[in-house]
Short mmCIF file of C-alpha atoms and ligand atoms in Angstrom, two decimals:
data_model
loop_
_atom_site.label_atom_id
_atom_site.label_comp_id
_atom_site.label_asym_id
_atom_site.label_seq_id
_atom_site.Cartn_x
_atom_site.Cartn_y
_atom_site.Cartn_z
CA VAL A 20 0.51 0.13 -0.17
CA ASN A 21 2.85 2.23 0.87
CA CYS A 22 4.59 1.55 -2.53
CA LEU A 23 0.73 2.50 -4.46
CA ARG A 24 0.97 5.89 -2.39
CA LEU A 25 4.57 6.63 -3.36
CA ALA A 26 3.86 5.64 -6.75
CA CYS A 27 0.78 7.61 -7.33
CA ALA A 28 1.13 10.94 -5.19
CA PRO A 29 2.25 13.29 -8.04
CA ALA A 30 1.05 13.38 -11.01
CA VAL A 31 2.47 10.46 -12.74
CA ASN A 32 3.63 11.80 -15.98
CA ARG A 33 2.28 13.84 -18.96
CA ARG A 34 -0.57 11.40 -20.18
CA PHE A 35 -1.76 10.31 -16.33
CA GLN A 36 -2.51 12.01 -13.57
CA VAL A 37 -4.39 10.80 -10.29
CA LYS A 38 -6.95 12.80 -9.24
CA GLN A 39 -7.85 12.81 -5.35
CA THR A 40 -11.43 11.46 -4.60
CA LEU A 41 -13.24 10.37 -1.96
CA VAL A 42 -12.78 6.72 -3.13
CA GLU A 43 -10.08 6.00 -4.89
CA PRO A 44 -10.41 4.06 -8.47
CA ARG A 45 -8.52 1.27 -6.33
CA LEU A 46 -5.53 -0.65 -7.90
CA ALA A 47 -5.28 -2.54 -4.62
CA ASP A 48 -6.73 -3.18 -1.68
CA GLU A 49 -6.00 -0.32 1.19
CA HIS A 50 -6.44 -2.96 3.55
CA ALA A 51 -3.94 -5.37 1.73
CA SER A 52 -1.69 -7.04 4.03
CA TRP A 53 0.88 -8.52 1.71
CA SER A 54 2.93 -11.46 2.58
CA GLU A 55 3.63 -14.30 0.08
CA GLN A 56 1.17 -13.00 -1.95
CA GLY A 57 3.23 -9.63 -2.52
CA LEU A 58 5.71 -11.08 -4.25
CA THR A 59 2.95 -11.56 -7.31
CA GLU A 60 1.14 -8.12 -6.21
CA VAL A 61 3.64 -5.79 -6.18
CA PRO A 62 5.11 -6.74 -9.50
CA LYS A 63 1.35 -6.30 -10.87
CA LEU A 64 1.02 -3.02 -9.51
CA ALA A 65 4.07 -1.77 -10.92
CA HIS A 66 2.85 -3.12 -14.24
CA ASP A 67 -0.42 -2.16 -14.00
CA LEU A 68 0.49 1.39 -13.13
CA HIS A 69 2.92 1.31 -16.10
CA GLU A 70 0.04 0.39 -18.19
CA TYR A 71 -1.62 3.75 -17.32
CA GLU A 72 1.00 5.61 -17.94
CA THR A 73 1.66 4.72 -20.91
CA ALA A 74 -1.88 4.36 -22.26
CA LEU A 75 -2.53 6.70 -25.46
CA ILE A 76 -5.35 8.84 -25.48
CA PRO A 77 -6.37 11.46 -27.63
CA HIS A 78 -6.15 15.30 -27.08
CA GLY A 79 -9.73 16.58 -27.49
CA LEU A 80 -12.06 15.87 -30.16
CA HIS A 81 -10.76 17.12 -33.84
CA VAL A 82 -11.78 20.35 -34.89
CA VAL A 83 -11.52 21.24 -38.32
CA GLY A 84 -9.56 23.96 -39.50
CA GLU A 85 -7.33 24.05 -35.94
CA PRO A 86 -3.83 22.71 -36.38
CA VAL A 87 -2.47 20.22 -33.45
CA SER A 88 -1.27 21.98 -30.72
CA ALA A 89 2.62 22.25 -29.93
CA ASP A 90 2.12 20.16 -26.76
CA ALA A 91 -0.09 17.35 -28.61
CA ARG A 92 2.49 17.28 -31.08
CA ALA A 93 4.84 16.45 -29.23
CA ASP A 94 2.89 13.44 -27.51
CA MET A 95 1.95 12.74 -31.06
CA ILE A 96 5.22 12.27 -32.28
CA GLU A 97 7.14 10.76 -28.93
CA THR A 98 4.05 8.08 -29.51
CA ALA A 99 5.05 7.62 -33.47
CA ARG A 100 8.92 7.22 -32.37
CA ASP A 101 8.25 4.87 -29.74
CA ALA A 102 6.11 2.75 -32.57
CA MET A 103 8.76 2.81 -35.00
CA VAL A 104 11.32 1.95 -32.31
CA GLU A 105 9.00 -1.11 -31.24
CA ALA A 106 8.68 -2.36 -35.03
CA GLY A 107 12.36 -1.99 -35.52
CA ILE A 108 12.85 0.39 -37.87
CA ASP A 109 15.92 2.39 -38.13
CA LEU A 110 15.34 6.50 -37.17
CA ASP A 111 18.59 7.20 -39.23
CA ALA A 112 18.11 5.55 -42.38
CA PRO A 113 17.82 7.93 -45.51
CA ASP A 114 14.37 7.04 -46.12
CA GLN A 115 13.00 7.36 -42.12
CA ALA A 116 15.16 10.11 -41.26
CA ASP A 117 12.87 13.23 -41.77
CA VAL A 118 9.15 11.30 -40.97
CA LEU A 119 9.02 13.01 -37.65
CA THR A 120 10.03 15.97 -38.94
CA ARG A 121 7.43 15.99 -41.75
CA LEU A 122 4.71 14.66 -39.44
CA ASP A 123 5.17 17.31 -37.36
CA GLU A 124 4.84 19.94 -40.02
CA ASN A 125 1.98 18.36 -41.43
CA LEU A 126 0.10 18.37 -38.30
CA ALA A 127 1.00 22.11 -37.19
CA LYS A 128 -0.07 23.64 -40.50
CA ASP A 129 -4.29 23.44 -41.05
CA HIS A 130 -4.91 21.32 -44.47
CA GLU A 131 -8.16 20.87 -44.37
CA LEU A 132 -10.18 23.91 -45.27
CA PRO A 133 -7.98 24.96 -47.78
CA ALA A 134 -8.28 21.60 -49.33
CA LEU A 135 -12.08 21.96 -48.98
CA LEU A 136 -12.49 25.71 -50.56
CA HIS A 137 -10.03 24.05 -53.46
CA ALA A 138 -12.49 21.11 -54.01
CA LEU A 139 -15.55 23.45 -54.03
CA ASP A 140 -13.88 25.29 -56.47
CA GLY A 141 -13.47 21.74 -58.48
CA GLY A 142 -9.85 21.33 -57.58
CA TYR A 143 -8.06 18.02 -57.91
CA ILE A 144 -7.36 16.75 -54.41
CA ARG A 145 -4.69 14.39 -54.09
CA PRO A 146 -5.68 10.97 -52.94
CA VAL A 147 -3.96 9.09 -50.17
CA SER A 148 -4.45 5.54 -48.03
CA GLY A 149 -6.03 6.37 -44.89
CA GLY A 150 -4.89 5.14 -41.59
CA ASP A 151 -3.42 5.35 -38.14
CA ILE A 152 -1.04 8.49 -37.46
CA VAL A 153 0.89 6.20 -35.08
CA ARG A 154 1.41 3.21 -37.36
CA SER A 155 1.54 5.02 -40.59
CA PRO A 156 2.85 8.76 -40.18
CA ASP A 157 2.36 8.93 -44.06
CA VAL A 158 -1.53 9.50 -43.46
CA VAL A 159 -1.00 13.64 -42.84
CA PRO A 160 -1.51 15.91 -43.95
CA THR A 161 -5.46 15.84 -43.47
CA GLY A 162 -7.45 17.39 -45.72
CA ARG A 163 -6.74 14.88 -48.89
CA ASN A 164 -9.10 11.80 -50.60
CA ILE A 165 -8.70 9.08 -48.80
CA HIS A 166 -8.62 6.07 -51.37
CA GLY A 167 -10.22 2.64 -51.05
CA PHE A 168 -8.36 -0.60 -50.81
CA ASP A 169 -8.01 -3.39 -53.08
CA PRO A 170 -10.73 -5.96 -51.93
CA PHE A 171 -9.02 -8.55 -53.66
CA ARG A 172 -6.08 -8.45 -51.33
CA LEU A 173 -7.56 -8.62 -48.00
CA PRO A 174 -6.45 -10.06 -46.08
CA SER A 175 -2.68 -9.77 -47.00
CA ALA A 176 0.34 -11.65 -46.04
CA PHE A 177 1.22 -9.72 -43.26
CA ALA A 178 -2.14 -9.52 -41.93
CA VAL A 179 -2.35 -13.32 -41.88
CA GLN A 180 1.02 -13.36 -40.31
CA ASP A 181 0.03 -10.91 -37.53
CA GLY A 182 -3.74 -12.17 -37.16
CA THR A 183 -2.36 -15.89 -36.63
CA GLN A 184 -0.14 -13.86 -33.66
CA GLN A 185 -2.76 -12.05 -32.27
CA ALA A 186 -5.36 -15.38 -32.43
CA GLU A 187 -2.72 -17.19 -30.20
CA ARG A 188 -2.04 -14.24 -27.85
CA LEU A 189 -6.13 -14.53 -27.64
CA LEU A 190 -6.27 -18.52 -27.21
CA LYS A 191 -3.08 -18.15 -24.65
CA ARG A 192 -5.10 -15.71 -22.01
CA LEU A 193 -8.33 -17.85 -22.52
CA ILE A 194 -6.67 -21.17 -21.71
CA ALA A 195 -4.84 -18.95 -18.82
CA ASP A 196 -8.54 -17.94 -17.35
CA ASN A 197 -10.48 -21.22 -17.92
CA GLY A 198 -7.91 -23.80 -17.48
CA THR A 199 -8.98 -25.29 -21.28
CA MET A 200 -8.64 -24.64 -24.92
CA PRO A 201 -11.98 -22.79 -25.81
CA LYS A 202 -14.41 -24.81 -28.36
CA THR A 203 -16.01 -21.81 -29.37
CA VAL A 204 -15.66 -18.19 -29.57
CA ALA A 205 -17.77 -15.39 -30.44
CA MET A 206 -16.01 -12.93 -32.51
CA VAL A 207 -17.53 -9.22 -33.89
CA LEU A 208 -15.85 -7.93 -36.72
CA TRP A 209 -16.29 -4.50 -37.86
CA GLY A 210 -15.61 -2.92 -41.61
CA THR A 211 -12.98 0.06 -40.91
CA ASP A 212 -10.62 -1.89 -38.34
CA ASN A 213 -10.13 -4.18 -41.01
CA LEU A 214 -9.61 -1.93 -43.82
CA LYS A 215 -7.18 0.10 -41.26
CA SER A 216 -5.13 -3.21 -41.03
CA GLU A 217 -5.15 -4.79 -43.80
CA GLY A 218 -7.87 -7.40 -42.66
CA ALA A 219 -6.09 -8.43 -39.49
CA PRO A 220 -9.22 -9.05 -37.54
CA ILE A 221 -10.35 -11.08 -40.50
CA ALA A 222 -7.22 -13.04 -40.52
CA GLN A 223 -7.97 -13.78 -36.50
CA ALA A 224 -11.20 -15.43 -37.26
CA LEU A 225 -9.32 -17.61 -40.02
CA ALA A 226 -6.98 -18.79 -37.50
CA LEU A 227 -9.30 -19.68 -34.89
CA ILE A 228 -10.43 -22.06 -37.05
CA GLY A 229 -7.07 -23.29 -39.03
CA ALA A 230 -7.86 -21.70 -42.55
CA LYS A 231 -5.90 -19.30 -44.76
CA PRO A 232 -7.30 -17.40 -47.58
CA ARG A 233 -6.51 -18.90 -50.99
CA PHE A 234 -5.15 -16.66 -53.90
CA ASP A 235 -5.63 -17.33 -57.55
CA SER A 236 -2.44 -16.96 -60.18
CA PHE A 237 -3.17 -13.08 -60.40
CA GLY A 238 -3.44 -12.66 -56.81
CA ARG A 239 -6.52 -12.05 -56.28
CA LEU A 240 -8.60 -13.35 -53.45
CA ALA A 241 -10.11 -16.77 -54.47
CA GLY A 242 -11.46 -18.67 -51.60
CA ALA A 243 -10.22 -20.38 -47.76
CA ASP A 244 -8.47 -23.36 -47.28
CA LEU A 245 -8.19 -25.39 -44.32
CA LEU A 246 -4.47 -25.81 -42.40
CA PRO A 247 -4.40 -29.83 -42.03
CA LEU A 248 -4.51 -30.24 -38.49
CA GLU A 249 -0.72 -31.30 -37.90
CA GLU A 250 0.34 -27.58 -39.39
CA LEU A 251 -2.06 -26.02 -37.23
CA GLY A 252 -0.70 -27.90 -34.28
CA ARG A 253 -3.99 -27.52 -32.16
CA ALA A 254 -7.67 -27.97 -31.97
CA ARG A 255 -9.58 -25.74 -34.60
CA VAL A 256 -11.78 -23.41 -32.91
CA ASP A 257 -15.61 -22.82 -33.56
CA VAL A 258 -16.06 -19.34 -34.34
CA VAL A 259 -19.48 -17.25 -34.61
CA MET A 260 -18.71 -13.92 -36.17
CA THR A 261 -21.76 -11.17 -36.40
CA LEU A 262 -20.50 -8.75 -39.00
CA SER A 263 -21.36 -4.51 -38.70
CA GLY A 264 -23.46 -3.38 -41.72
CA ILE A 265 -20.93 -1.88 -42.52
CA PHE A 266 -18.58 -4.61 -43.07
CA ARG A 267 -21.05 -6.96 -44.91
CA ASP A 268 -21.28 -3.75 -47.23
CA LEU A 269 -17.55 -3.21 -47.88
CA LEU A 270 -16.25 -6.70 -47.63
CA PRO A 271 -18.95 -9.42 -49.65
CA LEU A 272 -15.72 -11.24 -50.57
CA GLN A 273 -14.27 -11.93 -47.41
CA THR A 274 -18.10 -12.46 -45.87
CA LYS A 275 -18.25 -15.38 -48.08
CA LEU A 276 -14.70 -16.29 -47.41
CA LEU A 277 -15.21 -16.70 -43.56
CA ALA A 278 -18.30 -18.97 -44.48
CA GLU A 279 -16.41 -20.95 -46.68
CA ALA A 280 -13.95 -21.67 -44.41
CA SER A 281 -16.67 -22.07 -41.54
CA LEU A 282 -18.24 -25.08 -43.99
CA ALA A 283 -15.03 -26.37 -45.10
CA ALA A 284 -14.07 -27.30 -41.22
CA ALA A 285 -17.73 -28.70 -40.93
CA LEU A 286 -16.77 -30.97 -43.97
CA ALA A 287 -13.54 -32.27 -42.96
CA ASP A 288 -14.67 -35.91 -42.23
CA HIS A 289 -11.06 -37.17 -41.57
CA GLU A 290 -10.53 -35.47 -38.62
CA PRO A 291 -11.25 -36.42 -35.03
CA LEU A 292 -14.42 -34.55 -33.82
CA GLU A 293 -12.57 -33.48 -30.52
CA GLN A 294 -9.88 -31.63 -32.79
CA ASN A 295 -12.62 -29.81 -34.84
CA PRO A 296 -15.68 -28.74 -32.68
CA ILE A 297 -17.19 -26.75 -35.72
CA ARG A 298 -17.76 -30.42 -37.14
CA ALA A 299 -18.59 -31.75 -34.15
CA HIS A 300 -21.44 -29.12 -33.38
CA ALA A 301 -22.29 -28.78 -36.93
CA LEU A 302 -23.07 -32.36 -37.11
CA ALA A 303 -24.96 -32.65 -33.89
CA TYR A 304 -26.99 -29.60 -35.28
CA ALA A 305 -27.81 -31.30 -38.45
CA ALA A 306 -29.07 -34.61 -36.74
CA GLU A 307 -31.03 -32.65 -34.36
CA HIS A 308 -32.69 -30.52 -36.75
CA GLY A 309 -32.58 -32.53 -39.21
CA CYS A 310 -31.03 -30.09 -41.85
CA ASP A 311 -28.16 -30.20 -44.53
CA VAL A 312 -24.38 -29.76 -42.98
CA GLU A 313 -24.50 -26.34 -44.98
CA THR A 314 -26.98 -25.03 -42.80
CA ALA A 315 -25.68 -26.25 -39.89
CA ALA A 316 -21.99 -24.82 -40.73
CA LEU A 317 -23.62 -20.92 -40.98
CA ARG A 318 -21.47 -19.04 -38.67
CA VAL A 319 -21.21 -15.37 -40.32
CA PHE A 320 -24.14 -13.38 -39.18
CA SER A 321 -25.01 -9.62 -39.30
CA ASN A 322 -28.22 -7.70 -40.17
CA ALA A 323 -30.66 -7.86 -42.86
CA ASP A 324 -29.65 -6.42 -46.11
CA GLY A 325 -29.80 -2.74 -45.76
CA ALA A 326 -29.85 -3.04 -42.05
CA TYR A 327 -27.27 -1.83 -39.31
CA GLY A 328 -26.52 -1.69 -35.71
CA ALA A 329 -27.90 -4.11 -33.23
CA ASN A 330 -30.47 -1.34 -31.56
CA VAL A 331 -29.19 -2.34 -28.11
CA ASN A 332 -27.39 1.43 -28.36
CA LEU A 333 -31.01 2.64 -29.22
CA LEU A 334 -32.42 1.01 -25.58
CA ILE A 335 -29.74 2.43 -23.55
CA ASP A 336 -29.84 5.63 -24.98
CA SER A 337 -33.95 5.66 -24.45
CA GLY A 338 -33.56 3.97 -21.07
CA ALA A 339 -36.83 2.12 -22.09
CA TRP A 340 -35.87 -1.31 -21.20
CA ASP A 341 -36.55 -2.99 -17.75
CA ASN A 342 -34.73 -6.66 -17.79
CA GLU A 343 -31.52 -7.26 -19.59
CA ASP A 344 -33.18 -10.13 -22.06
CA GLU A 345 -34.54 -7.46 -23.93
CA LEU A 346 -31.05 -6.31 -25.09
CA ALA A 347 -30.46 -9.83 -25.93
CA GLU A 348 -33.54 -9.65 -27.66
CA ALA A 349 -33.04 -6.82 -29.77
CA PHE A 350 -29.23 -8.55 -30.71
CA THR A 351 -30.54 -11.47 -32.05
CA ALA A 352 -33.63 -10.34 -33.90
CA ARG A 353 -31.31 -7.87 -35.54
CA LYS A 354 -28.35 -9.92 -36.21
CA GLY A 355 -29.94 -13.08 -36.53
CA PHE A 356 -29.60 -13.44 -40.75
CA ALA A 357 -26.76 -16.07 -41.66
CA TYR A 358 -24.49 -15.18 -44.71
CA GLY A 359 -23.94 -18.59 -46.41
CA VAL A 360 -21.06 -19.37 -48.76
CA ASN A 361 -23.60 -17.70 -51.45
CA GLY A 362 -22.94 -14.39 -49.79
CA LYS A 363 -26.92 -13.90 -49.14
CA PRO A 364 -28.41 -13.80 -46.03
CA VAL A 365 -31.17 -15.94 -44.66
CA ARG A 366 -33.03 -15.63 -41.31
CA GLN A 367 -31.79 -18.34 -39.07
CA SER A 368 -32.56 -17.48 -35.57
CA ALA A 369 -32.32 -21.23 -34.30
CA MET A 370 -28.95 -21.48 -35.60
CA LEU A 371 -27.76 -18.73 -34.14
CA HIS A 372 -29.59 -19.31 -30.78
CA SER A 373 -27.80 -22.91 -30.67
CA ILE A 374 -24.65 -21.85 -31.57
CA LEU A 375 -24.29 -18.80 -29.09
CA LYS A 376 -25.52 -21.48 -26.24
CA ASP A 377 -21.88 -22.91 -26.94
CA VAL A 378 -19.69 -19.82 -26.63
CA ASP A 379 -17.03 -19.68 -24.44
CA ALA A 380 -15.86 -16.48 -24.84
CA ALA A 381 -16.66 -13.02 -26.91
CA TYR A 382 -14.26 -10.74 -28.12
CA GLN A 383 -13.58 -7.95 -30.34
CA ASN A 384 -10.53 -5.77 -31.36
CA VAL A 385 -10.05 -2.32 -30.73
CA GLU A 386 -7.85 -0.74 -33.59
CA SER A 387 -7.77 2.95 -33.19
CA VAL A 388 -6.77 5.13 -30.29
CA GLU A 389 -9.00 7.63 -30.84
CA LEU A 390 -12.43 5.38 -30.11
CA GLY A 391 -12.17 3.38 -26.97
CA VAL A 392 -14.47 0.48 -26.26
CA THR A 393 -16.36 3.70 -23.92
CA SER A 394 -16.18 6.60 -26.26
CA ILE A 395 -19.20 5.23 -28.72
CA ASP A 396 -21.95 3.29 -28.17
CA GLN A 397 -21.24 0.94 -31.27
CA TYR A 398 -19.14 -1.48 -29.20
CA PHE A 399 -21.32 -2.15 -26.34
CA ASP A 400 -24.33 -2.70 -29.34
CA THR A 401 -21.98 -5.07 -30.62
CA LEU A 402 -19.86 -6.79 -28.34
CA GLY A 403 -22.19 -5.86 -25.35
CA GLY A 404 -25.19 -7.08 -27.24
CA ILE A 405 -23.47 -10.72 -28.32
CA SER A 406 -22.34 -11.03 -24.73
CA ARG A 407 -26.04 -10.85 -23.25
CA ALA A 408 -27.35 -12.87 -26.14
CA ILE A 409 -25.17 -15.36 -25.06
CA LYS A 410 -26.05 -15.26 -21.52
CA LYS A 411 -30.02 -15.51 -22.54
CA ALA A 412 -28.99 -18.30 -24.84
CA GLY A 413 -28.08 -19.84 -21.56
CA GLY A 414 -25.62 -21.46 -22.16
CA LYS A 415 -21.92 -21.12 -20.16
CA ASP A 416 -20.76 -17.97 -18.12
CA ALA A 417 -18.80 -16.37 -21.31
CA GLY A 418 -15.91 -14.63 -20.80
CA VAL A 419 -16.10 -10.77 -22.71
CA TYR A 420 -12.69 -9.76 -23.70
CA VAL A 421 -10.93 -7.07 -26.14
CA SER A 422 -7.92 -7.14 -27.99
CA ASP A 423 -5.96 -4.33 -27.86
CA GLN A 424 -4.32 -3.49 -30.99
CA THR A 425 -3.28 0.17 -30.57
CA SER A 426 0.14 -0.26 -29.33
CA GLY A 427 3.14 -2.61 -29.48
CA LYS A 428 2.40 -6.41 -30.30
CA GLY A 429 -1.45 -6.10 -29.17
CA LYS A 430 -2.79 -7.12 -25.75
CA VAL A 431 -5.80 -8.81 -24.38
CA ARG A 432 -7.82 -7.82 -21.45
CA THR A 433 -11.31 -8.89 -20.11
CA LEU A 434 -13.87 -6.46 -20.67
CA GLY A 435 -14.09 -5.36 -17.05
CA GLU A 436 -10.23 -4.34 -17.34
CA GLN A 437 -10.51 -2.42 -20.44
CA VAL A 438 -13.34 -0.44 -19.05
CA ALA A 439 -11.23 0.27 -15.77
CA LEU A 440 -8.28 1.04 -18.04
CA GLU A 441 -9.91 3.86 -19.89
CA SER A 442 -12.00 5.12 -17.01
CA ARG A 443 -8.86 5.43 -15.33
CA THR A 444 -6.81 7.35 -18.82
CA ARG A 445 -9.82 8.91 -20.35
CA ALA A 446 -13.00 9.60 -18.46
CA LEU A 447 -11.14 10.23 -14.96
CA ASN A 448 -8.13 11.82 -15.93
CA PRO A 449 -7.98 15.45 -16.63
CA LYS A 450 -5.49 15.06 -18.97
CA PHE A 451 -8.17 13.79 -20.94
CA TYR A 452 -11.51 15.65 -20.02
CA GLU A 453 -9.83 19.15 -19.56
CA PRO A 454 -9.32 19.08 -23.41
CA LEU A 455 -12.86 18.28 -24.00
CA LEU A 456 -13.67 20.80 -21.83
CA ASP A 457 -11.87 23.45 -23.71
CA ASN A 458 -14.00 21.90 -26.83
CA GLY A 459 -16.90 23.48 -25.55
CA PHE A 460 -20.78 22.21 -25.73
CA GLU A 461 -19.41 19.18 -27.95
CA GLY A 462 -16.90 17.97 -25.55
CA VAL A 463 -19.28 17.75 -22.68
CA ARG A 464 -21.32 15.87 -24.80
CA ALA A 465 -18.78 13.66 -25.49
CA ILE A 466 -17.89 13.14 -21.69
CA GLU A 467 -21.33 12.35 -21.32
CA SER A 468 -21.36 9.53 -23.62
CA HIS A 469 -18.57 7.63 -22.11
CA VAL A 470 -21.03 7.49 -18.86
CA THR A 471 -23.93 6.31 -21.20
CA ASN A 472 -21.56 4.11 -22.83
CA THR A 473 -20.15 2.41 -19.39
CA LEU A 474 -24.07 2.20 -18.56
CA GLY A 475 -24.35 0.62 -21.74
CA TRP A 476 -21.33 -2.38 -20.57
CA SER A 477 -22.73 -2.74 -17.06
CA ALA A 478 -26.72 -3.73 -18.64
CA THR A 479 -25.10 -5.77 -21.33
CA THR A 480 -22.07 -7.44 -19.45
CA GLY A 481 -22.15 -6.67 -15.81
CA GLN A 482 -18.51 -6.46 -15.66
CA VAL A 483 -17.96 -2.29 -14.83
CA ALA A 484 -16.69 -1.69 -10.77
CA PRO A 485 -18.91 0.12 -9.10
CA TRP A 486 -15.94 2.52 -8.10
CA VAL A 487 -16.01 3.56 -11.66
CA TYR A 488 -19.86 5.48 -11.30
CA GLN A 489 -18.66 6.38 -7.52
CA ASN A 490 -15.67 8.55 -9.11
CA LEU A 491 -17.50 9.61 -12.39
CA ALA A 492 -20.37 11.17 -10.10
CA GLU A 493 -17.60 12.51 -7.85
CA THR A 494 -15.85 14.16 -10.66
CA PHE A 495 -18.56 15.61 -12.89
CA VAL A 496 -21.30 16.18 -10.74
CA LEU A 497 -20.57 16.38 -6.99
CA ASP A 498 -17.74 18.63 -7.11
CA PRO A 499 -19.67 22.29 -7.34
CA ASP A 500 -16.90 24.02 -9.60
CA MET A 501 -16.96 20.73 -12.18
CA ARG A 502 -20.73 20.79 -12.47
CA ARG A 503 -21.05 24.43 -12.77
CA ARG A 504 -18.52 24.77 -15.73
CA MET A 505 -20.42 21.90 -17.35
CA ALA A 506 -23.68 23.21 -17.17
CA GLU A 507 -22.82 26.54 -18.75
CA LEU A 508 -20.91 24.74 -21.59
CA ASN A 509 -23.95 22.28 -22.25
CA PRO A 510 -26.91 22.16 -19.56
CA LYS A 511 -28.69 19.10 -21.43
CA SER A 512 -25.87 16.78 -21.58
CA SER A 513 -24.72 18.01 -18.07
CA ALA A 514 -28.13 16.99 -16.87
CA LYS A 515 -28.23 13.70 -18.73
CA LEU A 516 -25.05 12.63 -17.45
CA ALA A 517 -25.96 13.32 -14.00
CA GLY A 518 -29.24 11.11 -14.83
CA ARG A 519 -27.37 8.50 -15.75
CA LEU A 520 -25.70 8.12 -12.72
CA ILE A 521 -28.94 7.95 -11.16
CA GLU A 522 -30.37 5.53 -13.76
CA ALA A 523 -26.90 3.13 -13.06
CA ARG A 524 -28.10 2.93 -9.29
CA ASP A 525 -31.97 2.10 -9.80
CA ARG A 526 -30.24 -0.60 -12.32
CA ALA A 527 -28.11 -1.52 -8.98
CA PHE A 528 -25.11 -0.97 -11.37
CA TRP A 529 -23.40 0.47 -8.10
CA GLN A 530 -24.68 0.89 -4.40
CA PRO A 531 -23.94 4.79 -3.72
CA ASP A 532 -23.83 5.64 0.55
CA ASP A 533 -26.68 7.57 1.52
CA GLU A 534 -24.24 11.06 1.97
CA THR A 535 -23.44 10.35 -2.10
CA TRP A 536 -27.04 9.47 -3.12
CA ASP A 537 -28.25 12.42 -1.73
CA ALA A 538 -25.71 14.97 -2.89
CA LEU A 539 -26.17 13.28 -6.49
CA CYS A 540 -29.84 13.59 -6.36
CA ALA A 541 -29.68 17.04 -5.44
CA ALA A 542 -27.20 17.95 -7.64
CA THR A 543 -29.36 16.45 -10.50
CA GLU A 544 -32.30 18.11 -9.77
CA GLU A 545 -30.35 21.78 -9.85
CA LEU A 546 -29.03 20.58 -13.40
CA GLU A 547 -32.43 19.94 -14.81
CA ASP A 548 -33.82 22.64 -13.10
CA ARG A 549 -31.37 24.94 -15.23
CA VAL A 550 -32.62 22.79 -18.47
CA GLU A 551 -36.13 24.16 -17.45
CA GLY A 552 -34.65 27.29 -17.41
CA ILE A 553 -35.43 27.86 -13.50
CA ALA A 554 -33.46 29.83 -12.03
CA VAL A 555 -30.20 28.14 -9.82
CA GLY A 556 -29.37 29.90 -6.79
CA GLU A 557 -26.12 32.41 -6.27
CA ALA A 558 -24.12 29.26 -4.88
CA ALA A 559 -24.47 27.54 -7.89
C1 LIG B 2 -17.85 -0.43 -38.57
O1 LIG B 2 -16.28 -0.22 -39.29
O2 LIG B 2 -17.96 -1.77 -39.12
C2 LIG B 2 -18.07 -0.01 -37.83
C3 LIG B 2 -17.44 1.57 -37.16
C4 LIG B 2 -18.10 2.39 -36.72
C5 LIG B 2 -19.03 2.09 -35.75
C6 LIG B 2 -19.82 0.73 -36.18
C7 LIG B 2 -19.26 -0.04 -36.84
MG1 LIG B 3 -25.72 6.73 -32.15
#
């Protein structure tokens, strides 16, 4: 405990400041008496602190026409330098020597409004491939046309190699947590993530199944081949994939590819069933339902043609739900369309229900520093939604995981760990929320979104620790100065944020003590009065 206080007392570094609060977001139990356990607990604490210190967070919102500030540029360049060093790039090599200088110059000047005006004048805008600034500094300057990708070359050879490593990393964590190799994994796939990474998440799905893309003699994607079990070196994993509507629209070839990999595994009749759960599950389902193996091997699910999202986020936003099962039902109603090898969607609710019952763990990649799982409502809509649907299907108590691809070699965390990390380094971190408050009205709305999305994770997974709500309440509602600042910038979002904390308590996601609760209710009333235009007393 002394070690914790010592390490946390001053602001730890530029990226992560520890804020004094009534109940700290505890990294360790205050009354822990470590003896032998200390040998593992203290290094774990040191490791956690390091992770928080080095977590990457965005500097407020992007404002069109405003170049990046000197401070923010310094952070970005340091981060890009670290990423290059980690990737083994020689910064002194002739073709690399001025990459960071150019990055700095390109970020320091606004290229967007001039480009927009030029385009409106009918001028030509140079194209550039899109991507992540840290991983590919060449994507700046912004204000250019982002050109597409070659759909015939996804997943790339690099993605296949990387996807294999990420799949093994996931399996290692699942084995460590559960003691056994998972048989069935649910994976959420998004379109933009695959564009940014040459199809790395698609490659992960293939690697888990034990398959690889097949290319024709022109190098064009032509299908999926199974890796022989001897080459794979482990059992296959039955992967149930839910695609975002954007993935389905952008990547029809890859949608068929994934269906083909599952079908090929289900048809591998020479393989022992304990090494091939896809075939084992498909045969059992076909026998029970009297259907063909093609139907029993359907593993790629998405929305109906032309529909997007699971609507779980809409339910959370409106607060119009009583029971968590309603969230699960929204998910399966929306995402219950199977895409087979012909690429055509067919409603297959029974198949989805049956496969969800078998799921050992659900996961999704996080591909961008800009957007964490608590930044936007689509993460809990998709990954949260499927987690709730798994629970409703009545299967095992499946774990929920996030594979963080934003730095280094990637890191697998439980959803609870990811929300704790993001809460500490983002929503509760002045380095994160002060730049948002500088953004004014829209910044306050972004902070409110973090709180609403946090509630979305509680509702869908139950994995948010109560201290998160306690600290959100203390930081944004119970502190009179902060409450006034936020209410002046955006009264509606401030009242909504406070209302979410009340809702979280009503839904038993946290149990504030009486003092906190009374203060929260009084503050919320004050914020609501402000929205309704009722004069707020001098003290406020
Ligand atoms: C996608 O790229 O598939 C996606 C992006 C944002 C929200 C939901 C899906
Ligand atoms: Mg929305």
